[in-house]
Structure formats: C-alpha cells, structure tokens
mmCIF file of C-alpha atoms in Angstrom:
data_model
loop_
_atom_site.group_PDB
_atom_site.id
_atom_site.type_symbol
_atom_site.label_atom_id
_atom_site.label_comp_id
_atom_site.label_asym_id
_atom_site.label_seq_id
_atom_site.Cartn_x
_atom_site.Cartn_y
_atom_site.Cartn_z
ATOM 1 C CA MET A 1 -0.006 0.049 0.059
ATOM 2 C CA GLN A 2 2.959 2.336 0.736
ATOM 3 C CA ASP A 3 3.809 2.027 -2.995
ATOM 4 C CA CYS A 4 0.549 3.497 -4.025
ATOM 5 C CA ALA A 5 0.725 6.385 -1.537
ATOM 6 C CA GLY A 6 1.933 8.881 -3.979
ATOM 7 C CA THR A 7 -0.639 7.977 -6.575
ATOM 8 C CA LEU A 8 -3.515 8.028 -4.063
ATOM 9 C CA ASP A 9 -2.347 11.555 -2.850
ATOM 10 C CA LEU A 10 -2.330 12.822 -6.515
ATOM 11 C CA LEU A 11 -5.809 11.568 -7.024
ATOM 12 C CA ARG A 12 -6.943 13.187 -3.830
ATOM 13 C CA LYS A 13 -5.355 16.472 -4.903
ATOM 14 C CA CYS A 14 -7.112 16.215 -8.333
ATOM 15 C CA LEU A 15 -10.473 15.918 -6.668
ATOM 16 C CA LEU A 16 -9.802 18.862 -4.365
ATOM 17 C CA TRP A 17 -8.874 20.946 -7.353
ATOM 18 C CA CYS A 18 -12.321 20.226 -8.703
ATOM 19 C CA SER A 19 -14.335 20.538 -5.513
ATOM 20 C CA ARG A 20 -15.204 24.081 -4.428
ATOM 21 C CA GLN A 21 -16.302 22.825 -0.897
ATOM 22 C CA GLY A 22 -13.456 20.416 -0.502
ATOM 23 C CA LEU A 23 -15.980 17.815 0.442
ATOM 24 C CA GLY A 24 -17.582 14.850 -1.333
ATOM 25 C CA ILE A 25 -16.657 13.306 -4.597
ATOM 26 C CA PRO A 26 -17.098 15.593 -7.712
ATOM 27 C CA GLN A 27 -19.154 13.843 -10.417
ATOM 28 C CA ASN A 28 -17.534 12.436 -13.609
ATOM 29 C CA TYR A 29 -13.871 12.552 -12.868
ATOM 30 C CA ASP A 30 -11.538 9.493 -13.093
ATOM 31 C CA PRO A 31 -10.370 9.827 -9.407
ATOM 32 C CA SER A 32 -14.026 9.924 -8.492
ATOM 33 C CA SER A 33 -14.633 6.619 -10.095
ATOM 34 C CA PHE A 34 -11.594 5.110 -8.388
ATOM 35 C CA PHE A 35 -12.460 6.331 -4.911
ATOM 36 C CA GLY A 36 -16.140 5.589 -5.399
ATOM 37 C CA SER A 37 -15.375 1.877 -6.258
ATOM 38 C CA ALA A 38 -12.923 1.573 -3.470
ATOM 39 C CA TYR A 39 -15.548 3.012 -1.026
ATOM 40 C CA LEU A 40 -18.283 0.696 -2.240
ATOM 41 C CA ALA A 41 -16.054 -2.462 -2.352
ATOM 42 C CA PRO A 42 -17.287 -3.623 1.174
ATOM 43 C CA ILE A 43 -20.927 -3.452 -0.145
ATOM 44 C CA ASP A 44 -19.906 -5.545 -3.278
ATOM 45 C CA ARG A 45 -18.263 -8.172 -1.098
ATOM 46 C CA GLU A 46 -21.303 -8.310 1.315
ATOM 47 C CA MET A 47 -23.854 -8.483 -1.470
ATOM 48 C CA CYS A 48 -22.079 -11.060 -3.536
ATOM 49 C CA ARG A 49 -21.921 -13.420 -0.533
ATOM 50 C CA LEU A 50 -25.768 -13.522 -0.287
ATOM 51 C CA GLU A 51 -27.585 -16.481 -1.681
ATOM 52 C CA GLY A 52 -30.644 -16.293 -3.941
ATOM 53 C CA ILE A 53 -29.661 -13.104 -5.937
ATOM 54 C CA ARG A 54 -27.186 -12.012 -8.685
ATOM 55 C CA TYR A 55 -25.631 -8.654 -7.884
ATOM 56 C CA PHE A 56 -24.189 -6.120 -10.434
ATOM 57 C CA ARG A 57 -22.739 -2.667 -9.928
ATOM 58 C CA TRP A 58 -21.540 -0.027 -12.579
ATOM 59 C CA MET A 59 -20.030 3.069 -10.876
ATOM 60 C CA ASP A 60 -22.900 4.005 -8.401
ATOM 61 C CA ASP A 61 -25.669 2.118 -10.330
ATOM 62 C CA ILE A 62 -26.701 -1.141 -8.564
ATOM 63 C CA ARG A 63 -28.881 -3.908 -10.080
ATOM 64 C CA PHE A 64 -29.648 -7.319 -8.620
ATOM 65 C CA THR A 65 -32.020 -10.133 -9.609
ATOM 66 C CA ALA A 66 -33.866 -12.569 -7.275
ATOM 67 C CA ARG A 67 -36.258 -15.444 -7.643
ATOM 68 C CA THR A 68 -39.207 -13.881 -5.852
ATOM 69 C CA ARG A 69 -40.582 -10.483 -4.946
ATOM 70 C CA GLY A 70 -39.980 -11.217 -1.296
ATOM 71 C CA GLU A 71 -36.350 -12.135 -1.830
ATOM 72 C CA ALA A 72 -35.839 -8.925 -3.846
ATOM 73 C CA ILE A 73 -37.270 -6.693 -1.089
ATOM 74 C CA ARG A 74 -35.398 -8.421 1.664
ATOM 75 C CA HIS A 75 -32.080 -8.060 -0.192
ATOM 76 C CA LEU A 76 -32.921 -4.354 -0.933
ATOM 77 C CA HIS A 77 -33.342 -3.809 2.800
ATOM 78 C CA LEU A 78 -29.826 -5.522 3.361
ATOM 79 C CA LEU A 79 -28.380 -3.194 0.578
ATOM 80 C CA GLN A 80 -29.888 -0.208 2.405
ATOM 81 C CA ASP A 81 -28.473 -1.241 5.797
ATOM 82 C CA GLY A 82 -25.040 -1.733 4.274
ATOM 83 C CA LEU A 83 -25.086 1.622 2.572
ATOM 84 C CA ALA A 84 -26.304 3.246 5.734
ATOM 85 C CA ARG A 85 -23.142 2.025 7.604
ATOM 86 C CA LEU A 86 -21.235 3.904 5.078
ATOM 87 C CA GLY A 87 -23.263 7.077 5.401
ATOM 88 C CA LEU A 88 -25.001 6.446 2.018
ATOM 89 C CA SER A 89 -28.576 5.686 0.831
ATOM 90 C CA VAL A 90 -30.270 4.609 -2.337
ATOM 91 C CA ASN A 91 -31.949 7.162 -4.589
ATOM 92 C CA ALA A 92 -35.697 6.654 -3.988
ATOM 93 C CA LYS A 93 -36.612 8.138 -7.491
ATOM 94 C CA LYS A 94 -34.294 5.726 -9.257
ATOM 95 C CA THR A 95 -35.151 2.688 -7.254
ATOM 96 C CA ARG A 96 -37.747 0.292 -8.703
ATOM 97 C CA LEU A 97 -38.781 -3.297 -8.679
ATOM 98 C CA ILE A 98 -39.423 -4.733 -12.152
ATOM 99 C CA GLU A 99 -41.712 -7.783 -12.323
ATOM 100 C CA PRO A 100 -41.379 -10.551 -14.906
ATOM 101 C CA ASN A 101 -43.866 -10.472 -17.631
ATOM 102 C CA SER A 102 -44.418 -6.651 -17.399
ATOM 103 C CA SER A 103 -43.780 -4.294 -20.374
ATOM 104 C CA GLU A 104 -40.822 -2.739 -18.511
ATOM 105 C CA TYR A 105 -39.263 -6.240 -18.023
ATOM 106 C CA ALA A 106 -39.784 -7.065 -21.701
ATOM 107 C CA THR A 107 -38.034 -3.683 -22.654
ATOM 108 C CA LEU A 108 -35.302 -4.490 -20.264
ATOM 109 C CA LEU A 109 -34.630 -7.853 -21.973
ATOM 110 C CA SER A 110 -34.955 -6.685 -25.417
ATOM 111 C CA ILE A 111 -31.662 -6.411 -27.401
ATOM 112 C CA ASP A 112 -33.187 -4.966 -30.607
ATOM 113 C CA GLU A 113 -31.223 -1.782 -30.419
ATOM 114 C CA ASP A 114 -28.011 -3.680 -29.531
ATOM 115 C CA HIS A 115 -28.511 -6.102 -32.574
ATOM 116 C CA ARG A 116 -29.178 -3.123 -34.859
ATOM 117 C CA LEU A 117 -26.112 -1.363 -33.626
ATOM 118 C CA ASP A 118 -24.064 -4.467 -34.288
ATOM 119 C CA GLU A 119 -25.366 -4.722 -37.829
ATOM 120 C CA LEU A 120 -24.622 -1.156 -38.706
ATOM 121 C CA ALA A 121 -21.282 -1.252 -37.019
ATOM 122 C CA GLY A 122 -20.444 -4.211 -39.159
ATOM 123 C CA MET A 123 -20.884 -1.996 -42.254
ATOM 124 C CA LEU A 124 -18.442 0.584 -40.915
ATOM 125 C CA SER A 125 -16.051 -2.253 -40.161
ATOM 126 C CA THR A 126 -15.615 -2.861 -43.952
ATOM 127 C CA MET A 127 -13.760 0.374 -44.175
ATOM 128 C CA HIS A 128 -15.197 0.707 -47.803
ATOM 129 C CA GLU A 129 -16.250 4.162 -48.725
ATOM 130 C CA ASP A 130 -19.479 3.361 -50.600
ATOM 131 C CA THR A 131 -20.534 0.919 -47.834
ATOM 132 C CA ILE A 132 -19.995 3.503 -45.201
ATOM 133 C CA ARG A 133 -21.752 6.110 -47.020
ATOM 134 C CA ASN A 134 -24.761 3.903 -47.350
ATOM 135 C CA ALA A 135 -24.626 3.353 -43.571
ATOM 136 C CA ILE A 136 -24.360 7.001 -42.490
ATOM 137 C CA PRO A 137 -28.110 7.792 -43.242
ATOM 138 C CA LEU A 138 -29.029 4.619 -41.340
ATOM 139 C CA PHE A 139 -27.038 5.835 -38.331
ATOM 140 C CA ALA A 140 -28.665 9.188 -38.691
ATOM 141 C CA ASP A 141 -32.063 7.726 -38.506
ATOM 142 C CA ALA A 142 -31.221 5.567 -35.531
ATOM 143 C CA ILE A 143 -29.629 8.559 -33.663
ATOM 144 C CA LYS A 144 -32.887 10.611 -34.494
ATOM 145 C CA ARG A 145 -35.050 7.765 -33.049
ATOM 146 C CA CYS A 146 -32.943 7.506 -29.960
ATOM 147 C CA ASN A 147 -33.054 11.264 -29.335
ATOM 148 C CA GLU A 148 -36.871 11.312 -29.692
ATOM 149 C CA LYS A 149 -37.027 8.418 -27.061
ATOM 150 C CA ASP A 150 -34.535 10.232 -24.734
ATOM 151 C CA ASP A 151 -32.442 7.246 -24.951
ATOM 152 C CA ASP A 152 -29.015 8.884 -24.639
ATOM 153 C CA ARG A 153 -27.289 5.605 -24.006
ATOM 154 C CA PHE A 154 -27.819 4.298 -27.571
ATOM 155 C CA LEU A 155 -27.552 7.765 -29.058
ATOM 156 C CA ARG A 156 -24.042 7.829 -27.700
ATOM 157 C CA ALA A 157 -23.351 4.327 -28.797
ATOM 158 C CA TYR A 158 -24.324 5.086 -32.353
ATOM 159 C CA GLY A 159 -22.355 8.289 -32.311
ATOM 160 C CA GLY A 160 -19.355 6.550 -30.881
ATOM 161 C CA ARG A 161 -19.334 4.257 -34.008
ATOM 162 C CA LEU A 162 -19.597 7.216 -36.258
ATOM 163 C CA LEU A 163 -16.736 8.846 -34.398
ATOM 164 C CA GLU A 164 -14.554 5.744 -34.921
ATOM 165 C CA ALA A 165 -15.425 5.781 -38.698
ATOM 166 C CA ALA A 166 -14.387 9.448 -38.881
ATOM 167 C CA GLN A 167 -10.855 8.325 -38.642
ATOM 168 C CA LEU A 168 -11.297 7.585 -42.287
ATOM 169 C CA VAL A 169 -10.662 10.956 -44.097
ATOM 170 C CA GLU A 170 -12.854 10.255 -46.969
ATOM 171 C CA VAL A 171 -16.000 10.021 -44.886
ATOM 172 C CA ARG A 172 -14.918 12.111 -41.821
ATOM 173 C CA ASP A 173 -17.052 15.222 -42.591
ATOM 174 C CA ASP A 174 -20.251 13.192 -43.138
ATOM 175 C CA CYS A 175 -19.784 11.025 -39.993
ATOM 176 C CA LEU A 176 -19.162 14.075 -37.841
ATOM 177 C CA ALA A 177 -22.082 15.990 -39.356
ATOM 178 C CA ALA A 178 -24.512 13.177 -38.494
ATOM 179 C CA ILE A 179 -24.109 13.551 -34.799
ATOM 180 C CA ARG A 180 -23.067 17.237 -34.464
ATOM 181 C CA GLU A 181 -26.531 18.795 -33.820
ATOM 182 C CA TYR A 182 -27.454 16.081 -31.373
ATOM 183 C CA ALA A 183 -24.277 16.542 -29.460
ATOM 184 C CA LEU A 184 -24.874 20.313 -29.292
ATOM 185 C CA GLN A 185 -28.512 19.802 -28.086
ATOM 186 C CA GLY A 186 -27.119 17.296 -25.591
ATOM 187 C CA PHE A 187 -25.528 20.243 -23.610
ATOM 188 C CA LEU A 188 -29.002 21.564 -23.184
ATOM 189 C CA LYS A 189 -30.985 18.337 -22.649
ATOM 190 C CA ARG A 190 -28.562 16.079 -20.984
ATOM 191 C CA PRO A 191 -25.880 18.209 -19.388
ATOM 192 C CA GLU A 192 -24.659 15.420 -17.159
ATOM 193 C CA ARG A 193 -23.228 13.664 -20.343
ATOM 194 C CA ALA A 194 -21.135 16.851 -21.381
ATOM 195 C CA ASP A 195 -18.033 14.743 -21.738
ATOM 196 C CA SER A 196 -19.695 12.592 -24.471
ATOM 197 C CA TRP A 197 -20.985 15.577 -26.334
ATOM 198 C CA ALA A 198 -17.529 17.277 -26.197
ATOM 199 C CA ARG A 199 -15.997 13.981 -27.609
ATOM 200 C CA PHE A 200 -18.243 14.210 -30.620
ATOM 201 C CA LEU A 201 -17.434 17.805 -31.295
ATOM 202 C CA LEU A 202 -13.800 18.058 -30.574
ATOM 203 C CA PRO A 203 -12.595 16.750 -34.070
ATOM 204 C CA ASP A 204 -14.254 19.804 -35.800
ATOM 205 C CA VAL A 205 -14.912 22.808 -33.532
ATOM 206 C CA ASN A 206 -16.280 24.905 -36.405
ATOM 207 C CA SER A 207 -17.996 28.286 -36.344
ATOM 208 C CA ARG A 208 -21.425 26.741 -35.835
ATOM 209 C CA VAL A 209 -20.152 24.843 -32.706
ATOM 210 C CA GLN A 210 -18.420 27.834 -31.340
ATOM 211 C CA GLU A 211 -21.447 30.147 -31.771
ATOM 212 C CA PHE A 212 -23.642 27.626 -30.012
ATOM 213 C CA LEU A 213 -21.282 26.961 -27.084
ATOM 214 C CA VAL A 214 -20.517 30.602 -26.395
ATOM 215 C CA GLU A 215 -24.279 31.333 -26.265
ATOM 216 C CA PHE A 216 -24.855 28.366 -24.055
ATOM 217 C CA LEU A 217 -22.104 29.458 -21.641
ATOM 218 C CA GLN A 218 -23.666 32.845 -21.333
ATOM 219 C CA ASP A 219 -27.231 31.635 -20.663
ATOM 220 C CA PRO A 220 -28.037 31.788 -16.992
ATOM 221 C CA ASN A 221 -30.631 29.147 -17.561
ATOM 222 C CA PHE A 222 -28.036 26.556 -18.703
ATOM 223 C CA ASN A 223 -24.654 27.399 -17.458
ATOM 224 C CA CYS A 224 -25.352 26.527 -13.810
ATOM 225 C CA HIS A 225 -23.231 23.293 -13.819
ATOM 226 C CA GLN A 226 -19.395 23.939 -13.555
ATOM 227 C CA TRP A 227 -18.660 20.394 -14.825
ATOM 228 C CA THR A 228 -20.727 20.955 -17.888
ATOM 229 C CA ASN A 229 -19.179 24.364 -18.371
ATOM 230 C CA MET A 230 -15.789 22.789 -18.145
ATOM 231 C CA TRP A 231 -16.460 20.483 -21.046
ATOM 232 C CA ALA A 232 -18.018 23.276 -23.226
ATOM 233 C CA VAL A 233 -14.979 25.462 -22.497
ATOM 234 C CA THR A 234 -12.688 22.465 -23.281
ATOM 235 C CA THR A 235 -14.381 22.164 -26.666
ATOM 236 C CA LEU A 236 -14.023 25.883 -27.453
ATOM 237 C CA SER A 237 -10.427 25.752 -26.479
ATOM 238 C CA GLN A 238 -9.760 23.146 -29.202
ATOM 239 C CA ALA A 239 -10.899 25.334 -32.036
ATOM 240 C CA SER A 240 -8.382 25.535 -34.770
ATOM 241 C CA ASP A 241 -9.744 28.799 -36.005
ATOM 242 C CA PRO A 242 -11.379 30.500 -32.860
ATOM 243 C CA SER A 243 -13.664 33.387 -33.746
ATOM 244 C CA THR A 244 -13.338 36.760 -32.224
ATOM 245 C CA GLN A 245 -16.358 35.982 -30.092
ATOM 246 C CA THR A 246 -14.817 32.846 -28.714
ATOM 247 C CA VAL A 247 -11.539 34.628 -27.949
ATOM 248 C CA GLU A 248 -13.249 37.376 -26.079
ATOM 249 C CA TYR A 249 -15.354 34.818 -24.049
ATOM 250 C CA LEU A 250 -12.344 32.812 -23.156
ATOM 251 C CA ARG A 251 -10.637 35.881 -21.783
ATOM 252 C CA ARG A 252 -13.646 36.681 -19.597
ATOM 253 C CA VAL A 253 -13.703 33.044 -18.411
ATOM 254 C CA VAL A 254 -10.078 33.322 -17.278
ATOM 255 C CA GLU A 255 -10.806 36.465 -15.235
ATOM 256 C CA GLU A 256 -14.251 35.706 -14.012
ATOM 257 C CA SER A 257 -14.959 31.867 -13.668
ATOM 258 C CA PRO A 258 -15.105 30.472 -10.111
ATOM 259 C CA CYS A 259 -14.175 27.001 -11.384
ATOM 260 C CA ALA A 260 -10.310 26.414 -11.623
ATOM 261 C CA PRO A 261 -10.615 23.621 -14.277
ATOM 262 C CA VAL A 262 -12.647 25.939 -16.504
ATOM 263 C CA ARG A 263 -10.173 28.828 -16.124
ATOM 264 C CA ALA A 264 -7.231 26.402 -16.839
ATOM 265 C CA TYR A 265 -8.584 25.279 -20.117
ATOM 266 C CA ALA A 266 -9.478 28.714 -21.277
ATOM 267 C CA LEU A 267 -5.888 30.005 -20.257
ATOM 268 C CA VAL A 268 -4.219 27.306 -22.312
ATOM 269 C CA ALA A 269 -6.268 28.261 -25.376
ATOM 270 C CA LEU A 270 -5.397 31.965 -24.959
ATOM 271 C CA GLY A 271 -1.709 31.055 -24.793
ATOM 272 C CA ARG A 272 -2.193 29.076 -28.154
ATOM 273 C CA VAL A 273 -3.925 31.686 -30.072
ATOM 274 C CA GLY A 274 -2.369 34.798 -28.533
ATOM 275 C CA ASP A 275 0.850 36.546 -29.203
ATOM 276 C CA ASN A 276 3.878 37.099 -27.046
ATOM 277 C CA ILE A 277 2.337 40.177 -25.332
ATOM 278 C CA ASP A 278 -0.604 38.042 -24.269
ATOM 279 C CA ARG A 279 1.596 35.286 -23.050
ATOM 280 C CA ALA A 280 3.799 37.565 -20.926
ATOM 281 C CA ARG A 281 0.698 38.940 -19.480
ATOM 282 C CA ILE A 282 -0.434 35.505 -18.500
ATOM 283 C CA GLY A 283 2.978 34.749 -16.922
ATOM 284 C CA ASP A 284 2.851 37.938 -14.808
ATOM 285 C CA ALA A 285 -0.732 37.370 -13.788
ATOM 286 C CA TYR A 286 -0.927 33.739 -13.029
ATOM 287 C CA ILE A 287 2.528 32.172 -12.294
ATOM 288 C CA THR A 288 2.392 33.333 -8.775
ATOM 289 C CA GLY A 289 2.087 31.915 -5.260
ATOM 290 C CA GLU A 290 -1.417 33.115 -4.826
ATOM 291 C CA THR A 291 -2.800 31.410 -7.961
ATOM 292 C CA HIS A 292 -4.758 28.095 -7.849
ATOM 293 C CA PRO A 293 -2.393 25.240 -8.607
ATOM 294 C CA LEU A 294 -4.308 24.043 -11.612
ATOM 295 C CA VAL A 295 -4.459 27.518 -13.030
ATOM 296 C CA ARG A 296 -0.790 28.189 -12.496
ATOM 297 C CA ARG A 297 -0.005 24.779 -14.242
ATOM 298 C CA ALA A 298 -2.166 25.893 -17.189
ATOM 299 C CA ALA A 299 -0.212 29.300 -17.285
ATOM 300 C CA VAL A 300 3.044 27.405 -17.660
ATOM 301 C CA VAL A 301 1.599 25.559 -20.761
ATOM 302 C CA ALA A 302 0.172 28.762 -22.135
ATOM 303 C CA ILE A 303 3.466 30.687 -22.213
ATOM 304 C CA GLN A 304 5.528 27.924 -23.900
ATOM 305 C CA GLU A 305 5.931 29.891 -27.126
ATOM 306 C CA LEU A 306 7.304 32.935 -25.450
ATOM 307 C CA ARG A 307 10.886 34.037 -26.413
ATOM 308 C CA SER A 308 13.339 31.663 -24.826
ATOM 309 C CA ASP A 309 14.720 34.236 -22.407
ATOM 310 C CA ALA A 310 11.335 35.360 -21.020
ATOM 311 C CA ARG A 311 10.043 31.824 -20.986
ATOM 312 C CA GLU A 312 13.000 30.522 -18.936
ATOM 313 C CA ARG A 313 12.523 33.373 -16.436
ATOM 314 C CA PHE A 314 8.868 32.442 -15.950
ATOM 315 C CA PHE A 315 9.798 28.653 -15.779
ATOM 316 C CA GLY A 316 12.316 29.404 -13.019
ATOM 317 C CA SER A 317 9.752 31.322 -10.971
ATOM 318 C CA ALA A 318 7.310 28.413 -11.388
ATOM 319 C CA GLY A 319 9.743 25.885 -10.235
ATOM 320 C CA THR A 320 10.556 27.929 -7.163
ATOM 321 C CA ILE A 321 6.842 28.589 -6.336
ATOM 322 C CA ASP A 322 5.808 24.873 -7.013
ATOM 323 C CA PRO A 323 8.564 22.236 -7.309
ATOM 324 C CA ASP A 324 6.271 19.959 -9.070
ATOM 325 C CA LEU A 325 6.049 22.398 -11.930
ATOM 326 C CA ALA A 326 9.777 21.915 -12.623
ATOM 327 C CA VAL A 327 9.018 18.536 -14.213
ATOM 328 C CA LEU A 328 6.434 20.148 -16.533
ATOM 329 C CA CYS A 329 8.854 22.899 -17.542
ATOM 330 C CA GLU A 330 11.507 20.404 -18.335
ATOM 331 C CA TYR A 331 9.068 18.394 -20.497
ATOM 332 C CA ILE A 332 7.997 21.529 -22.405
ATOM 333 C CA MET A 333 11.603 22.560 -22.990
ATOM 334 C CA GLY A 334 12.421 19.118 -24.508
ATOM 335 C CA CYS A 335 9.523 19.150 -27.031
ATOM 336 C CA SER A 336 10.311 19.926 -30.592
ATOM 337 C CA GLU A 337 7.012 21.669 -31.187
ATOM 338 C CA PRO A 338 4.385 23.343 -28.931
ATOM 339 C CA GLN A 339 2.205 20.938 -26.891
ATOM 340 C CA TYR A 340 -1.401 22.201 -26.045
ATOM 341 C CA GLY A 341 -3.227 18.996 -25.741
ATOM 342 C CA ILE A 342 -5.158 19.329 -29.026
ATOM 343 C CA LYS A 343 -7.244 16.322 -29.781
ATOM 344 C CA LYS A 344 -6.936 14.944 -33.279
ATOM 345 C CA LEU A 345 -8.422 11.892 -34.888
ATOM 346 C CA PRO A 346 -6.095 9.280 -36.289
ATOM 347 C CA THR A 347 -5.723 9.631 -40.081
ATOM 348 C CA ARG A 348 -6.729 6.482 -42.014
ATOM 349 C CA HIS A 349 -8.078 5.875 -45.448
ATOM 350 C CA CYS A 350 -10.854 3.821 -46.853
ATOM 351 C CA LEU A 351 -10.058 0.517 -48.511
ATOM 352 C CA PRO A 352 -10.650 -0.009 -52.279
ATOM 353 C CA THR A 353 -12.585 -3.206 -51.577
ATOM 354 C CA PRO A 354 -14.648 -4.086 -48.453
ATOM 355 C CA ALA A 355 -12.609 -5.676 -45.670
ATOM 356 C CA ALA A 356 -13.844 -9.243 -44.717
ATOM 357 C CA LEU A 357 -15.457 -9.377 -41.329
ATOM 358 C CA PRO A 358 -14.263 -11.956 -38.938
ATOM 359 C CA ASP A 359 -16.288 -14.965 -38.091
ATOM 360 C CA PRO A 360 -18.458 -14.624 -34.954
ATOM 361 C CA GLU A 361 -16.432 -15.480 -31.848
ATOM 362 C CA HIS A 362 -19.316 -16.014 -29.493
ATOM 363 C CA THR A 363 -23.076 -16.974 -29.506
ATOM 364 C CA ALA A 364 -25.405 -14.426 -27.841
ATOM 365 C CA PHE A 365 -29.035 -14.868 -26.821
ATOM 366 C CA GLY A 366 -31.733 -12.295 -26.278
ATOM 367 C CA PHE A 367 -35.237 -10.936 -27.351
ATOM 368 C CA ILE A 368 -35.164 -9.686 -30.924
ATOM 369 C CA GLY A 369 -38.444 -8.523 -32.271
ATOM 370 C CA GLY A 370 -40.158 -10.188 -29.249
ATOM 371 C CA GLU A 371 -38.748 -13.591 -29.980
ATOM 372 C CA TRP A 372 -35.942 -15.369 -28.208
ATOM 373 C CA ARG A 373 -33.042 -15.809 -30.663
ATOM 374 C CA SER A 374 -29.477 -16.687 -30.864
ATOM 375 C CA PHE A 375 -26.918 -14.764 -33.033
ATOM 376 C CA GLY A 376 -23.216 -14.601 -33.567
ATOM 377 C CA VAL A 377 -21.158 -11.832 -31.996
ATOM 378 C CA ARG A 378 -17.916 -10.512 -33.279
ATOM 379 C CA ALA A 379 -15.458 -9.306 -30.708
ATOM 380 C CA ARG A 380 -15.290 -5.334 -30.799
ATOM 381 C CA SER A 381 -14.204 -2.734 -28.348
ATOM 382 C CA TYR A 382 -16.298 0.343 -28.415
ATOM 383 C CA ALA A 383 -15.228 3.292 -26.294
ATOM 384 C CA GLY A 384 -17.972 5.051 -24.421
ATOM 385 C CA TYR A 385 -20.531 2.202 -24.731
ATOM 386 C CA GLU A 386 -21.453 0.480 -21.349
#
C-alpha cells in the first residue's frame, strides 16, 4: 500500500482541485470513479456473498435479480443497511422493482437496439467508402430515433461508432455532421453527459459549434453546472480557427470563472492563439504563489511559445513556487513543437474493396423482435458504450 501512497495523494489532490467545498466526490472525474469503487467495495463483497440473488454494480448504479418478490425486497433492505453504515442511501426516485412479464421487463430484456447497432457497426468495419456512405443515413435515422425516445445511451453508442469511422478521411465530414447537432443539443437536454458531447464535437470545432457553445455558456438558464461548463470550454479551447467572439469569451472566463478547471482550459487556449504580449501578461498574472495550482500549471503551458529568455525566467519562477512544475517545464523545454493537448483523430483511409468481417467468436441470446433468438457476436471494443 505504501507504494501507492503517491498515486493516491495525487488522485486526492485532483479531486480537491475540482471541488469548491473540499467535501464529497465531484461527479464524472476518473479519481471519483476510483475512490467511489474503493468506498463501495465492502458493499460488493457483502452482497455477492448472499444467496438467492445475482448482484451487479456499474459506478454507483446497482442492480440485482432475485427469484421472488419477497427475496428482492429483503435483499434491498440488506443493501440499504450496508449503505447506511457507510453514510449512504439509495436514490428513491431511481429505485424500482421490475416484475417478470411486465412491459418494462420485456423492454429490459430486449436487445433490438443492440442487434441493430451491431449490424450497422459491421458496415463501418468494412472500411469501404461506398458501404460506409450507405450506412451513415441509417446511423442518422437511429440517432434521431434515440433522441426522440430520450435514449441517450444508444444515441451515444451510435455516435461513438460514427466517431470511430471518422478516422477515415474520405467520410470524416459526413460522419461528424450526422451527430453534431445532437451533441450540441445534448448540452441543453442532458448536461450530465457533457463529456460525451464534447468528444463528438472536438474533431471539428467549427463556427457553428463555437457560436452555439458561447451562447450556451452565457445563458443563465443553462450554465449552472461547472462540470458541464468545463467540457463546453474544453471544446471551445480546441477550435483550430477560434472566432473573435470565442477569444473574447475565453478571456472573460479566465478572469471571472469561479471554477479552476474551466479557467485552466481557457488559459491554455489563450496562450495558443495569442501573441507574446498576451503570453507575457499570462505569466505575470498567473505564475504566482497566490494562484490556484491548476491555473498556475495551465499558465506554464500557455506561455511555452514565449521568447526563450522570457520563458526561462517564468519557468524558473514556477519551479521555485511549486517544485512539481519543474518537471512540466523540463518536459516543455524538451518538446520539438508546442504541446497544447489538441485532440486529433487518427488519419486512416478507406479500402478499395470491403474488408472481410471476422467470423463470430461468441453466440449471444436475447429477445429480438419479441422472440428469443441466438446470433453470432464478433469481438469489438467500443469506447464510451457501457
């Protein structure tokens, strides 16, 4: 355990940077997932030892099955007792008992959408331009259907497949366009999934995306969640050709935002698009002992293109104020070109003939079209699809 002390301390610091109160676990950060799972491990062990149920947990979502209604309720009470010992409780609004033979149960068992996703993903896997272009409208229809049903899980799953296909330069623009508007609207309708919407937008932060996000971030009805704002600002900061409106907004964010991660992303973006006068001002204003550690670190990244003499002076100050920054400064000095963390899709090309799909590796079972069916499943790894 001693060997992990440094890593655990770093994770703890990351969470404190993102928590204005210094209490609790901020939502949707990797350290949050780690500490949340560690905290719930006793519950997992206790529930898995019980007979008569099957227990599953994903992050803080818990599901278990039982043979009878009585067993399900008794085990729910045991779960509540275990959580109470940790100072936790179940969310009453999200807790429900699903009876066999009910419509909700049938919906739960249905894999119609999974099967459709697998079929369409197979078309993308051919890496053949004509085949993929034929698939894109089908993906667009599926995404529209999921959006109308408020099924953001499958909306994100279909979008994730298109994002993977967008690595192919011949179909990149069409793939990204098929999900762009839904991703933008996701910031309004499903702000808790802002990281997913940003992922779909980051490869092409065009003028439409910038205009929408600046308006969103300035709307008091929607900019109430700093975690969501962080992802919106992260997206803006990746624009290859930021508009005047975007740059002006990022300047205001650096000066006014109460959220350190939001200010940090904006600061790095200003360093990238600004000139040496801007960078020198950033160094003077933010590489100080009074600055939040995350913002100070961002300022070091933002000034990396300063003249070497001015940059070395600021880097020396940064290392004195915070010894941990000396490692970052050394890394930047060793880079052959500026590093701003710009997200770029891999560049691949379509094949002249469709690639052969591998044979199914597994046999799956489920309700398709209301009937119990078996079908072959090919091994695929899809990012962002639970």
